[in-house]
Each structure stands twice: as structure tokens, then as C-alpha cells.
């Protein structure tokens, strides 16, 4: 059967050679195709015993006909310029990574890399799974405009992001997103996925379940909310599968209470059977997920145990099973919360699998450039003031959309004393971490600072909404030695569009929602929360350390009220 398929592809390949000069586009090819090489067969990885033959095949079509060049471990192989590459009798030195360059005058393309492993025993095991890259998007929503706020997503996203980076993931972490922000960030995340990539999506915040669909509640979702105010998780997984990822993981630390069971769910056209997808739910169907104070630190219970085991070199489902067992033994949530795992793994893939960089094509470079943009910090700089004082301005990232600016007086002038620095930005970006739980954020900033004890710290949040350059205003205050007058000198530093602002996520949003921050400052989330009545503020603060429930808490009980959506549906 395999031989018949290969013969068919080769016949089709030569047929396309004859047809490539025709003005009508080839069946299955885009209309804009101009004749650049198109690879139809790539070499396959193999395990071969010493002394046996190895045959690697590559087939491609193009106009003009493409030229072939085989490579081993990144070096061209002399006189290996045909579709088929053979080694009659292998030796131990023949092992390595092989791939083929296919080119014509229009373009050069590369096949997938094939690992040839030479073994000396009769036992041939399946190759260890590898990833062509690893990409993760982490979202934590905590400051809700119309729902009880949360505390844990800040630390949960921060710690998980650090652990995933240790596993080789390119991590983008975002805090407090509106629905439009979430959709724009998810679109960009999907752009970073490709065939063979490990993709991981994590969310911590309010959520619910409806008709088998899981919905993530954005910080601007109304009360009561409905599906079109939220983001559907299954739609995210579907689009991850469309990218032909080698592993797609979705981890949800959110509630799954059922709401409005009679209304229609989101319509999603399922793909055909596909493997290597994993869902890790913090809780089971129609149940809540909880966050607690653990040693003075707020954490979601699911993420607490996830972070404990995620670095283990085990199949990803086995890691989640261990998380489930640990959570099941936690007396705080016994009988209230239980992890649920759903998967279609066909291979023993782990988050610790190595990344195979040999043989990567142009897509790897583009993905790397895009990811680095979202994590690029402005450079440290020293500002010299006329009075002789030098102030160092440095930067750190708490998250991909939260920039921390440090101002430090490095040396004083001959006529200055009692120097101090204040920082501000233009446009002004609000600090969403000024409420309860700010001490945890302050501890993260202390860790991030490489200047010792800065004289001033400025937190700039919601960078995804930034549309132009960000300017840092540095005001130096000092007392003149002779006059004893308190004086002020100012300088500005244009830092462009740092971190995730460089992605231009606002361009993906509706024009009506993408207003200039400096022309019409948006109302900060802190201000929205503080607009509640004192009674409601007290109720929210009392309840939110214990639950990730997405419902308004009733005064008479800590049980959630039903999120009645029926009035919104006919």
C-alpha cells in the first residue's frame, strides 16, 4: 500500500512538472502560486541497525523544476542532489539529522528534518517525541468591573510563566483583559503556532460552563453575562488543532458551573479525529474552583499543585493525574473541587520534551522575532541633569503587558542635597495592582529590581491598549545647598512601544473600542471597582479570597447567585 502511494505521488509530481507552464492554476494550489517549490514528500526519521541500508526520499514540484541538496547536521553533502538519498551500509558515524533543500530561481524551501539513529541492538524503540518549538499564552483576570475581584491570578500566572520558561516555552503572560483584548491576544498566540509546535493555553479567572462549552469571563463582562460576552475555550482548541500542533494543552483554573442550560451554545464545527490534545480542568462539571491564602500568598488550589509538578519529566497527562491526586487530598476543597482531565494523546508527549532546532525553516525565525517583540524591554539609561545629578532609569516586566520602571539617583551634584525622583508616563497608564493583594506584587517588583533600592517605582499596566510611543517623565527634586530652595528639573525618555504593545493588538479590535489613551483616558479597573457601594465592596472583599466564582455574592450567604441569562434569550 505504501509503495502504491509513493508511486502515485511521484506520477503526480512529474505530471505537475508538465503542467506548471499552463496559465490555469493547479488543483489545490492557491491562485497566487507563481511556481515556487512545493514539497509533497519529506524524509522520515528512522532507527537503523549498523550495516543496514537507509533510504530518505524527498519530492517537490515547481516551475522551473526544483534543485535538490541534501544536508547532514547542517552541512551540505557532496553530490547528493537527487530526490532520493541512500546509504548502502550504515556505520555509527552515519547517524544525525538529515534534511533536503528544494529550490528554484523563485524560492528555497526545506523539508522537515529527519533524525537517523544508528543502533547496535536488535531492539528498535519508537523515537522520543520532540517539539519544533514551544509557545504558551497565559491570561489572568482579577479586577472585574461587574463581578467580585480575585487575588490569585497575579501570582499564579507569574509563577507558572517562570516554570514554563524553564521548560523552554516562549511565554506571553497577560493580566486583566477585556473580551476584545483576549480575542486579539489569542489570535496572535495562534499565529505563533505551526506544525510540530507544542502550544499551551492557560487561564485563571472567572468562568462557567454551558452545554458542554467552557467560557472565560473577560474583565468587562456585564452582570449577568452571556456567551457572547465571553471567550469560548473549545473554539481556541479547535484553532490550535488547525495549526497541526504536535501537542495542544489547555489548562483552566476557573469554575465550571452550569448556567442557562436551555439557550443555544456556541456553534463550533469540529475537525476530524485528531490526537495529542489535552484539557486540564481545575474542577469537574457544574462545580466551582477555589483560591486560598497559602502562607500569606494567594493561589488557586489547582495551580498550586500544577506548579508543584509541572517540571517533572513525565507524560503530560501523568503530571495532571498527580495534580488531581494532590488536590484530592487537600482538606480545604474535599468534596468541593476535583480535577478533570480529557485528552486524545497518541504519543507519550511531555512538556519537558526537547526542542529540535536542526532543520527549522523560515517560520522559526519569524516566530522567534514575533515572540521577542512581546518580551523586549527598553534599555537601561542614565539621565544627566543640569544641576549635576545623574539618574538611572531601568525597566523590568512583571507580565507581557505590565512594565515596571525604576528611577535611581546614582550620584548627586556639588550644589544639591536631599535628592528624590518621581516618575510618570505619557499617556498615563493606570496601576491595576494598587488594591488588596498589592503587597504580593510589591514583592515581585523587589525581586525584579536590579538596582538595589530604587528611589521611585512606576507600574504601567494594560500595555496592550497602547497605540503610540510611551514617554517616561523623570522629575528630579532637590534642595540647593546655597539658597536652601527646593527645586525641580525634568527630563523625558521615549521608550517606544514596549513589550506586548509592539504587537499592536488594538489594531485587531473594533475601531469603536480602540480609542486613543491620551485623547480619551479610559476608566481604570480600580476606579470601576471603587464605584461600588461600601456594602458591596465589603462583601466582595470578604468572599474573594476563597472562591473563583463568577457570580455576585448574596449578602445572606456565601453561596453564588444564579447568573440568570434567560432574559437575554428569546
XYZ file of C-alpha atoms in Angstrom:
570
model
C 0.000 0.000 0.000
C 2.780 2.421 0.953
C 4.565 1.629 -2.317
C 1.404 2.429 -4.310
C 1.009 5.757 -2.532
C 4.620 6.711 -3.258
C 4.242 5.750 -6.961
C 1.046 7.835 -7.159
C 2.747 10.878 -5.608
C 5.743 10.575 -7.951
C 3.465 10.312 -11.006
C 1.502 13.299 -9.755
C 4.789 15.145 -9.156
C 6.016 14.667 -12.728
C 2.582 15.484 -14.059
C 2.706 18.830 -12.331
C 6.092 19.480 -13.917
C 4.465 19.204 -17.334
C 1.510 21.339 -16.300
C 3.339 24.078 -14.453
C 3.602 26.229 -17.592
C -0.147 26.254 -18.092
C -1.979 29.518 -17.188
C -4.636 27.663 -15.180
C -3.626 27.220 -11.500
C -3.001 23.646 -10.315
C -5.751 21.951 -8.349
C -5.297 22.559 -4.636
C -2.743 25.349 -5.115
C -3.511 28.973 -4.260
C -4.267 31.206 -7.216
C -1.289 33.425 -6.399
C 1.139 30.489 -6.841
C 3.887 31.539 -9.249
C 5.876 28.346 -9.449
C 7.841 28.380 -6.198
C 8.776 24.893 -4.928
C 6.105 22.917 -3.112
C 7.240 19.907 -1.070
C 4.943 16.864 -1.193
C 7.195 14.241 0.448
C 9.624 14.873 3.319
C 12.186 12.405 4.696
C 11.141 10.414 7.743
C 13.100 9.774 10.938
C 14.368 6.212 11.290
C 16.204 3.862 13.591
C 18.609 1.644 11.664
C 20.928 -1.133 12.718
C 24.594 -0.896 11.812
C 25.237 -2.277 8.322
C 21.707 -1.839 7.057
C 20.558 0.440 4.254
C 18.985 3.859 4.818
C 16.779 5.481 2.174
C 15.445 9.021 2.504
C 13.050 10.469 -0.015
C 12.002 13.979 -0.934
C 9.608 15.007 -3.694
C 8.619 18.500 -4.785
C 7.269 20.329 -7.802
C 7.764 23.841 -9.086
C 8.354 25.881 -12.201
C 11.230 25.858 -13.096
C 11.827 22.336 -11.830
C 13.425 22.478 -8.370
C 17.005 21.576 -7.480
C 17.702 19.227 -4.535
C 20.528 19.408 -1.998
C 20.791 17.059 0.974
C 22.272 18.133 4.314
C 23.514 16.246 7.368
C 23.792 18.076 10.708
C 23.532 21.388 8.891
C 26.326 20.708 6.366
C 25.750 20.052 2.633
C 26.504 16.542 1.378
C 28.612 16.466 -1.767
C 26.938 15.086 -4.919
C 23.691 14.381 -3.073
C 21.388 16.275 -5.441
C 18.524 13.911 -6.259
C 15.122 13.197 -4.788
C 16.410 10.028 -3.111
C 19.315 9.774 -0.684
C 20.728 6.340 0.151
C 23.361 4.840 2.407
C 24.109 1.240 1.447
C 25.754 0.074 4.671
C 25.418 2.366 7.649
C 28.048 2.886 10.294
C 27.808 4.527 13.685
C 29.128 7.741 12.129
C 26.157 7.998 9.760
C 23.741 8.957 12.499
C 22.493 12.539 12.599
C 19.847 14.936 11.368
C 19.154 14.970 7.632
C 17.063 17.336 5.584
C 16.792 18.448 1.994
C 16.821 21.919 0.457
C 14.481 22.337 -2.522
C 14.984 25.476 -4.585
C 14.498 27.174 -7.899
C 15.028 30.737 -9.067
C 11.916 31.849 -7.173
C 12.453 30.471 -3.676
C 14.242 27.966 -1.448
C 12.308 25.672 0.869
C 13.322 22.998 3.359
C 11.859 19.669 4.233
C 11.122 18.596 7.763
C 14.256 17.270 9.466
C 14.702 13.500 9.747
C 16.711 12.036 12.595
C 18.670 8.912 11.618
C 19.672 6.958 14.677
C 22.124 4.077 14.294
C 21.577 1.320 16.864
C 23.664 -1.705 17.679
C 20.963 -3.891 19.249
C 18.044 -5.762 17.744
C 15.562 -3.759 19.771
C 14.265 -0.683 17.959
C 12.173 1.654 20.097
C 9.943 4.441 18.791
C 11.764 7.781 18.620
C 11.461 10.078 21.615
C 8.903 12.795 20.851
C 10.306 16.267 20.201
C 8.826 19.697 19.563
C 9.806 22.083 16.800
C 9.087 24.867 19.292
C 7.096 25.549 22.467
C 4.725 28.507 22.844
C 2.488 29.403 25.802
C -0.151 32.087 26.348
C -1.109 32.744 29.981
C -4.048 35.003 30.875
C -5.101 36.010 34.388
C -8.182 38.144 35.044
C -8.682 39.548 38.539
C -10.013 43.141 38.541
C -13.567 42.735 37.274
C -15.800 45.710 36.571
C -19.079 43.978 37.454
C -18.057 40.837 39.364
C -16.177 40.054 42.575
C -12.463 40.572 42.175
C -9.844 37.843 42.596
C -6.385 37.795 44.160
C -4.642 34.628 42.988
C -4.279 35.080 39.186
C -1.402 37.540 39.613
C 0.921 35.125 41.412
C -0.411 32.057 39.588
C 0.346 33.461 36.134
C 3.710 34.856 37.234
C 4.964 31.615 38.788
C 3.636 29.343 36.057
C 5.213 31.579 33.421
C 8.619 31.270 35.094
C 8.317 27.483 35.258
C 7.301 27.169 31.617
C 10.288 29.266 30.602
C 12.488 26.730 32.366
C 10.919 24.079 30.106
C 11.856 26.069 27.006
C 8.465 27.669 26.319
C 8.179 31.072 24.714
C 5.784 32.607 27.241
C 3.441 35.554 26.812
C 1.652 36.405 30.076
C -1.164 38.935 30.222
C -3.218 40.318 33.106
C -6.716 41.820 33.116
C -8.022 41.613 29.559
C -11.322 42.707 28.102
C -13.037 40.384 25.661
C -11.545 42.250 22.714
C -8.112 42.132 24.363
C -8.462 38.381 24.889
C -9.526 37.676 21.328
C -6.687 39.795 19.918
C -4.105 38.096 22.163
C -5.409 34.627 21.283
C -5.223 35.450 17.559
C -1.584 36.455 17.959
C -0.852 33.340 20.014
C -2.312 31.182 17.247
C -0.090 32.972 14.729
C 2.901 31.637 16.683
C 1.735 28.032 16.356
C 2.733 25.773 13.500
C 3.165 22.138 12.610
C 5.155 20.304 15.270
C 4.910 23.096 17.863
C 3.796 22.479 21.444
C 1.068 25.019 22.242
C -0.158 25.681 25.791
C -3.008 27.980 26.800
C -3.625 28.752 30.494
C -6.376 30.861 32.031
C -7.043 31.868 35.642
C -10.140 33.884 36.441
C -13.913 33.718 36.408
C -15.573 31.255 34.076
C -18.547 28.944 33.616
C -19.816 26.046 31.512
C -22.818 25.869 29.244
C -23.945 22.930 27.074
C -20.504 21.345 27.106
C -18.756 24.600 26.254
C -16.419 26.400 28.649
C -16.473 30.187 28.733
C -13.858 32.587 30.079
C -15.248 35.770 31.606
C -13.499 38.962 30.495
C -12.938 41.785 32.986
C -15.515 43.958 31.193
C -18.250 41.294 31.066
C -21.622 42.623 32.278
C -23.709 41.173 35.083
C -25.460 38.982 34.210
C -23.250 37.799 31.373
C -23.979 35.543 28.422
C -21.830 33.562 25.959
C -21.249 36.444 23.562
C -19.692 38.457 26.427
C -17.120 35.709 26.999
C -14.478 33.660 25.171
C -15.245 30.041 24.236
C -12.442 27.621 25.156
C -13.397 24.939 22.637
C -13.034 27.465 19.842
C -9.456 28.113 20.988
C -8.637 24.390 20.979
C -10.171 23.954 17.534
C -7.974 26.682 16.104
C -4.907 25.204 17.834
C -5.639 21.861 16.139
C -5.975 23.588 12.773
C -2.337 24.644 13.158
C -1.308 20.944 13.246
C 0.474 21.316 16.565
C 2.286 18.272 17.909
C 0.734 18.914 21.334
C -2.112 21.246 22.316
C -2.692 21.789 26.036
C -5.446 23.900 27.614
C -5.293 24.424 31.394
C -8.247 26.152 33.045
C -8.228 27.328 36.669
C -11.813 28.531 36.630
C -15.325 27.499 37.620
C -17.491 25.202 35.515
C -20.928 25.923 36.989
C -23.759 25.320 34.531
C -25.822 28.336 33.520
C -28.759 28.956 31.228
C -28.975 25.355 30.125
C -31.881 25.997 27.738
C -30.216 28.545 25.411
C -28.126 27.675 22.367
C -24.407 27.107 22.834
C -21.661 28.466 20.584
C -21.657 26.776 17.200
C -18.302 25.116 16.524
C -17.565 22.919 13.526
C -15.432 20.090 14.845
C -12.411 18.804 12.945
C -11.969 15.153 12.106
C -10.398 12.882 14.720
C -7.064 14.300 15.822
C -4.689 13.441 18.593
C -2.370 14.981 21.140
C -4.881 17.374 22.688
C -5.100 17.752 26.465
C -7.609 19.577 28.656
C -6.746 20.073 32.307
C -9.726 21.428 34.273
C -9.319 22.753 37.809
C -12.686 21.277 38.696
C -15.335 18.923 37.371
C -18.582 19.772 35.607
C -21.073 22.019 37.413
C -18.556 22.732 40.197
C -16.528 25.652 41.451
C -12.776 26.237 41.603
C -11.262 27.885 44.652
C -8.377 30.139 45.544
C -6.897 30.363 49.053
C -4.319 32.137 51.133
C -1.325 29.793 51.344
C 1.440 31.044 53.624
C 0.435 34.647 53.043
C 0.305 34.123 49.262
C -2.887 33.935 47.227
C -3.073 30.950 44.913
C -5.608 28.884 43.042
C -5.545 25.403 44.531
C -5.318 23.774 41.104
C -2.422 25.988 40.027
C -0.684 25.453 43.368
C -0.336 21.739 42.673
C 0.195 22.266 38.934
C 3.255 24.410 39.640
C 4.497 21.767 42.061
C 4.647 19.042 39.382
C 4.913 20.772 36.009
C 8.710 20.445 35.750
C 8.586 16.669 36.103
C 9.800 14.621 33.154
C 6.574 12.669 32.761
C 3.824 12.338 30.204
C 1.704 15.494 30.462
C -1.411 13.526 31.420
C 0.513 11.760 34.182
C 1.544 15.151 35.565
C -2.108 16.220 35.640
C -3.071 12.957 37.308
C -0.590 13.699 40.086
C -2.065 17.200 40.398
C -5.501 15.599 40.711
C -4.323 13.231 43.441
C -2.687 16.015 45.474
C -5.706 18.287 45.163
C -7.984 15.427 46.182
C -6.086 15.111 49.454
C -6.344 18.835 50.258
C -8.838 19.197 53.154
C -9.759 22.730 52.074
C -11.598 21.504 48.991
C -12.561 17.928 49.856
C -15.961 17.282 48.338
C -15.976 20.693 46.622
C -13.379 20.575 43.854
C -11.904 17.718 41.793
C -9.585 17.946 38.782
C -10.871 16.614 35.468
C -8.606 15.561 32.583
C -9.641 14.973 28.980
C -7.163 14.033 26.275
C -6.530 12.328 22.941
C -2.807 11.676 23.370
C -1.473 9.178 20.842
C 2.170 9.519 21.913
C 3.947 9.796 25.282
C 4.482 13.547 24.973
C 5.745 15.613 27.883
C 6.157 19.324 28.484
C 9.828 18.541 29.130
C 10.399 17.138 25.609
C 13.404 18.691 23.946
C 13.092 21.185 21.115
C 14.638 20.019 17.852
C 16.168 23.122 16.315
C 18.033 21.449 13.447
C 16.234 21.814 10.152
C 13.892 24.614 11.176
C 12.691 26.788 8.362
C 11.926 30.455 7.975
C 8.834 30.077 10.180
C 11.051 29.520 13.216
C 12.848 32.798 12.663
C 9.571 34.671 12.186
C 8.109 33.104 15.330
C 11.202 33.959 17.329
C 11.138 37.572 16.135
C 7.454 37.958 16.963
C 7.871 36.473 20.442
C 10.927 38.588 21.235
C 8.983 41.726 20.344
C 6.413 40.951 23.039
C 9.159 40.483 25.639
C 11.672 43.168 24.610
C 12.471 45.647 27.393
C 13.713 49.205 26.842
C 17.394 49.580 27.556
C 18.704 50.981 30.822
C 19.694 54.637 30.552
C 21.325 57.386 32.645
C 19.994 60.910 32.509
C 22.315 63.820 33.348
C 20.539 66.866 34.819
C 21.911 70.457 34.616
C 22.427 70.514 38.389
C 24.964 67.676 38.057
C 22.763 64.835 39.331
C 22.645 61.578 37.377
C 19.505 59.421 37.486
C 19.387 55.871 36.173
C 16.145 54.684 34.592
C 15.783 50.907 34.225
C 12.955 48.543 33.337
C 11.528 45.151 34.203
C 8.486 43.164 33.089
C 6.061 41.687 35.597
C 3.958 40.390 32.710
C 3.990 40.916 28.975
C 1.541 43.800 29.415
C 2.867 45.190 32.719
C 6.072 47.244 32.697
C 7.867 48.370 35.850
C 10.068 51.472 35.689
C 12.765 52.129 38.301
C 14.291 55.541 38.948
C 17.520 55.661 40.983
C 19.749 58.619 41.870
C 23.275 57.419 41.075
C 25.252 60.486 42.116
C 24.466 63.999 43.366
C 25.745 67.338 42.117
C 28.075 69.715 44.009
C 25.197 72.040 44.970
C 22.424 69.511 45.606
C 21.159 67.614 48.597
C 18.038 65.645 49.616
C 17.537 64.411 46.061
C 14.408 62.441 45.139
C 12.865 61.205 41.907
C 9.265 60.886 40.713
C 8.185 59.047 37.576
C 5.118 59.356 35.389
C 4.155 58.418 31.852
C 2.509 59.946 28.820
C -0.047 58.705 28.063
C -0.948 57.914 31.645
C -1.429 54.183 32.284
C -3.244 53.077 35.415
C -1.788 50.803 38.098
C -4.257 47.916 38.495
C -2.312 46.489 41.453
C -2.971 49.238 43.968
C -5.803 47.414 45.766
C -5.887 44.339 48.029
C -3.056 41.954 47.291
C -0.661 44.708 46.240
C 1.915 43.507 48.764
C 2.395 40.329 46.702
C 3.043 42.419 43.592
C 5.439 44.631 45.549
C 7.429 41.540 46.498
C 7.697 40.568 42.828
C 8.932 44.048 41.960
C 11.590 43.845 44.668
C 12.832 40.602 43.131
C 12.822 42.094 39.646
C 14.791 45.216 40.539
C 18.483 45.007 39.644
C 19.255 48.434 41.090
C 19.128 47.514 44.765
C 16.758 50.032 46.331
C 15.359 52.374 43.667
C 14.201 55.834 44.679
C 10.976 55.533 42.705
C 8.959 52.732 41.110
C 6.278 53.159 38.445
C 3.965 50.339 37.334
C 2.470 50.674 33.856
C -0.363 48.239 33.097
C -2.576 47.383 30.127
C 0.172 47.937 27.566
C -1.941 46.042 25.030
C -4.066 49.189 24.690
C -1.111 51.455 23.880
C -1.321 52.820 20.332
C 1.662 55.172 20.190
C 5.015 55.692 21.830
C 5.279 55.665 25.609
C 7.191 58.557 27.191
C 8.600 58.345 30.713
C 8.713 61.652 32.601
C 11.543 61.850 35.146
C 11.241 64.658 37.706
C 14.239 65.337 39.931
C 13.571 67.178 43.204
C 16.471 68.544 45.273
C 17.443 71.238 47.730
C 20.026 73.790 46.583
C 22.887 73.919 49.063
C 23.293 77.708 48.938
C 19.748 79.021 48.549
C 18.077 76.192 50.535
C 15.297 76.322 47.970
C 13.509 73.164 46.877
C 13.956 72.926 43.094
C 12.787 70.646 40.320
C 14.300 69.606 36.994
C 12.636 67.310 34.464
C 13.603 65.125 31.531
C 11.752 62.740 29.265
C 12.638 59.342 27.821
C 10.742 57.981 24.806
C 10.732 54.168 25.063
C 8.557 53.445 22.035
C 6.019 50.629 22.364
C 7.470 48.160 24.879
C 6.571 44.522 25.480
C 3.215 43.395 24.086
C 2.407 46.940 22.915
C 4.700 46.181 19.967
C 2.175 43.604 18.738
C -0.418 46.273 18.057
C -3.260 44.198 19.487
C -5.552 47.207 19.395
C -5.491 47.006 15.578
C -7.329 43.681 15.801
C -10.125 45.206 17.832
C -13.181 47.066 16.604
C -12.473 50.686 15.751
C -15.092 51.927 18.166
C -13.371 50.238 21.099
C -9.818 51.239 20.164
C -9.698 54.840 21.379
C -6.515 56.776 21.937
C -5.448 56.566 25.578
C -4.083 60.089 25.688
C -7.063 61.617 23.879
C -9.749 59.905 25.940
C -8.305 58.203 29.027
C -10.209 55.065 29.858
C -11.638 54.489 33.278
C -9.281 52.297 35.231
C -10.432 48.973 36.593
C -9.591 50.104 40.094
C -11.910 53.092 39.678
C -14.679 50.886 38.378
C -14.374 48.617 41.379
C -14.278 51.517 43.800
C -17.517 52.887 42.366
C -19.472 50.167 44.167
C -21.299 50.919 47.343
C -19.320 50.415 50.602
C -21.549 47.462 51.489
C -20.887 45.713 48.183
C -17.137 46.378 48.460
C -17.106 44.749 51.893
C -18.982 41.703 50.656
C -16.653 41.253 47.674
C -13.511 41.538 49.733
C -14.751 39.117 52.350
C -15.572 36.460 49.784
C -12.982 36.680 47.043
C -10.010 35.106 48.891
C -11.966 31.856 48.968
C -13.627 31.418 45.611
C -13.213 31.833 41.879
C -16.940 32.020 41.437
C -18.067 34.308 38.657
C -21.285 35.337 40.392
C -22.201 38.250 42.604
C -22.212 37.091 46.243
C -25.513 37.413 48.091
C -25.499 39.275 51.401
C -27.192 36.442 53.228
C -24.902 33.689 52.076
C -21.548 32.898 50.503
C -23.275 30.611 48.016
C -23.393 32.002 44.464
C -26.480 33.547 42.976
C -27.695 32.091 39.695
C -26.407 34.068 36.715
C -29.810 34.355 35.082
C -29.274 34.811 31.363
C -32.759 33.781 30.273
C -33.946 37.335 29.962
C -31.341 37.870 27.232
C -32.533 34.956 25.129
C -35.819 34.505 23.365
